[in-house]
Amino acid sequence: MEKFYCREEELRKLNARYENEEFECLIIYGRRRVGKTALINKFCADKPTIFFSALNTTGKENLKALSKAIMSYEKPDAVVAPEFKSYDDASAQTPELAREQTLVFVLDAYPYLA
Ligand SMILES: Nc1ncnc2c1ncn2[C@@H]1O[C@H](COP(=O)(O)OP(=O)(O)OP(=O)(O)O)[C@@H](O)[C@H]1O
Ligand SMILES: [Mg+2]
């Protein structure tokens, strides 16, 4: 595994929010290549996570990729995963899954989706 340096303070803050029983929404922003994705990966490594990194493509293709990310968490053994009909349907599913256990939902590379 690649070396991961510093970021103790950031990880401490993220973990404190994770341990809070409430719903939390965090926005991580910064210059390109500053280490946002690496920080997220480190934070999520030991946690139940749905990780979706938006693609530089159409809304339809992104919905397909998002469906895959959710399904690979929900039904990791499924050979064929159904696709959500809309972003609303997909985003209604994640709180349902979070009822079962505390769950991290990552939406990386958000500008592509926007
Ligand atoms: N804490 C760290 N220790 C060591 N290497 C790191 C660390 N953070 C990031 N890197 C390395 O720096 C590079 C850029 O990091 P990363 O891809 O996480 O940046 P980013 O902010 O997500 O970039 P982008 O805005 O392009 O998505 C990667 O090669 C990554 O492995
Ligand atoms: Mg990134």
PDB file of N, CA and C in Angstrom, residues 7-20 26 42-44 46-47 104:
ATOM      1  N   ARG A   7      -2.364  14.391   7.872  1.00  0.00           N
ATOM      2  CA  ARG A   7      -3.833  14.346   7.861  1.00  0.00           C
ATOM      3  C   ARG A   7      -4.422  13.780   9.150  1.00  0.00           C
ATOM      4  N   GLU A   8      -3.633  13.736  10.228  1.00  0.00           N
ATOM      5  CA  GLU A   8      -4.171  13.202  11.493  1.00  0.00           C
ATOM      6  C   GLU A   8      -5.359  14.044  11.965  1.00  0.00           C
ATOM      7  N   GLU A   9      -5.213  15.359  11.849  1.00  0.00           N
ATOM      8  CA  GLU A   9      -6.263  16.258  12.326  1.00  0.00           C
ATOM      9  C   GLU A   9      -7.542  16.077  11.501  1.00  0.00           C
ATOM     10  N   GLU A  10      -7.379  15.979  10.186  1.00  0.00           N
ATOM     11  CA  GLU A  10      -8.542  15.790   9.311  1.00  0.00           C
ATOM     12  C   GLU A  10      -9.230  14.460   9.635  1.00  0.00           C
ATOM     13  N   LEU A  11      -8.434  13.413   9.820  1.00  0.00           N
ATOM     14  CA  LEU A  11      -9.015  12.095  10.122  1.00  0.00           C
ATOM     15  C   LEU A  11      -9.709  12.105  11.484  1.00  0.00           C
ATOM     16  N   ARG A  12      -9.122  12.822  12.433  1.00  0.00           N
ATOM     17  CA  ARG A  12      -9.730  12.912  13.756  1.00  0.00           C
ATOM     18  C   ARG A  12     -11.109  13.581  13.658  1.00  0.00           C
ATOM     19  N   LYS A  13     -11.174  14.656  12.867  1.00  0.00           N
ATOM     20  CA  LYS A  13     -12.448  15.379  12.705  1.00  0.00           C
ATOM     21  C   LYS A  13     -13.489  14.515  11.985  1.00  0.00           C
ATOM     22  N   LEU A  14     -13.053  13.839  10.949  1.00  0.00           N
ATOM     23  CA  LEU A  14     -13.986  12.983  10.200  1.00  0.00           C
ATOM     24  C   LEU A  14     -14.510  11.862  11.100  1.00  0.00           C
ATOM     25  N   ASN A  15     -13.616  11.259  11.868  1.00  0.00           N
ATOM     26  CA  ASN A  15     -14.029  10.154  12.738  1.00  0.00           C
ATOM     27  C   ASN A  15     -14.976  10.623  13.838  1.00  0.00           C
ATOM     28  N   ALA A  16     -14.751  11.839  14.334  1.00  0.00           N
ATOM     29  CA  ALA A  16     -15.655  12.369  15.365  1.00  0.00           C
ATOM     30  C   ALA A  16     -17.056  12.525  14.786  1.00  0.00           C
ATOM     31  N   ARG A  17     -17.151  12.975  13.561  1.00  0.00           N
ATOM     32  CA  ARG A  17     -18.462  13.127  12.914  1.00  0.00           C
ATOM     33  C   ARG A  17     -19.095  11.759  12.644  1.00  0.00           C
ATOM     34  N   TYR A  18     -18.249  10.804  12.297  1.00  0.00           N
ATOM     35  CA  TYR A  18     -18.748   9.441  12.026  1.00  0.00           C
ATOM     36  C   TYR A  18     -19.329   8.825  13.293  1.00  0.00           C
ATOM     37  N   GLU A  19     -18.673   9.076  14.413  1.00  0.00           N
ATOM     38  CA  GLU A  19     -19.102   8.448  15.667  1.00  0.00           C
ATOM     39  C   GLU A  19     -20.358   9.085  16.242  1.00  0.00           C
ATOM     40  N   ASN A  20     -20.662  10.283  15.811  1.00  0.00           N
ATOM     41  CA  ASN A  20     -21.917  10.907  16.187  1.00  0.00           C
ATOM     42  C   ASN A  20     -23.056  10.079  15.574  1.00  0.00           C
ATOM     43  N   LEU A  26     -20.787  16.078   5.078  1.00  0.00           N
ATOM     44  CA  LEU A  26     -19.528  16.825   5.041  1.00  0.00           C
ATOM     45  C   LEU A  26     -19.144  17.119   3.607  1.00  0.00           C
ATOM     46  N   LYS A  42      -8.685   6.810   2.996  1.00  0.00           N
ATOM     47  CA  LYS A  42      -8.096   6.445   4.287  1.00  0.00           C
ATOM     48  C   LYS A  42      -9.187   6.399   5.367  1.00  0.00           C
ATOM     49  N   PHE A  43     -10.046   7.410   5.362  1.00  0.00           N
ATOM     50  CA  PHE A  43     -11.125   7.489   6.342  1.00  0.00           C
ATOM     51  C   PHE A  43     -12.087   6.295   6.222  1.00  0.00           C
ATOM     52  N   CYS A  44     -12.369   5.899   4.995  1.00  0.00           N
ATOM     53  CA  CYS A  44     -13.379   4.855   4.757  1.00  0.00           C
ATOM     54  C   CYS A  44     -12.840   3.438   4.865  1.00  0.00           C
ATOM     55  N   ASP A  46     -11.864   1.353   6.926  1.00  0.00           N
ATOM     56  CA  ASP A  46     -12.353   0.376   7.906  1.00  0.00           C
ATOM     57  C   ASP A  46     -13.841   0.581   8.207  1.00  0.00           C
ATOM     58  N   LYS A  47     -14.575   1.188   7.248  1.00  0.00           N
ATOM     59  CA  LYS A  47     -15.987   1.482   7.527  1.00  0.00           C
ATOM     60  C   LYS A  47     -16.881   0.990   6.392  1.00  0.00           C
ATOM     61  N   VAL A 104     -21.121   5.134   5.399  1.00  0.00           N
ATOM     62  CA  VAL A 104     -20.546   6.315   4.753  1.00  0.00           C
ATOM     63  C   VAL A 104     -20.937   6.263   3.278  1.00  0.00           C
TER      64      VAL A 104
END
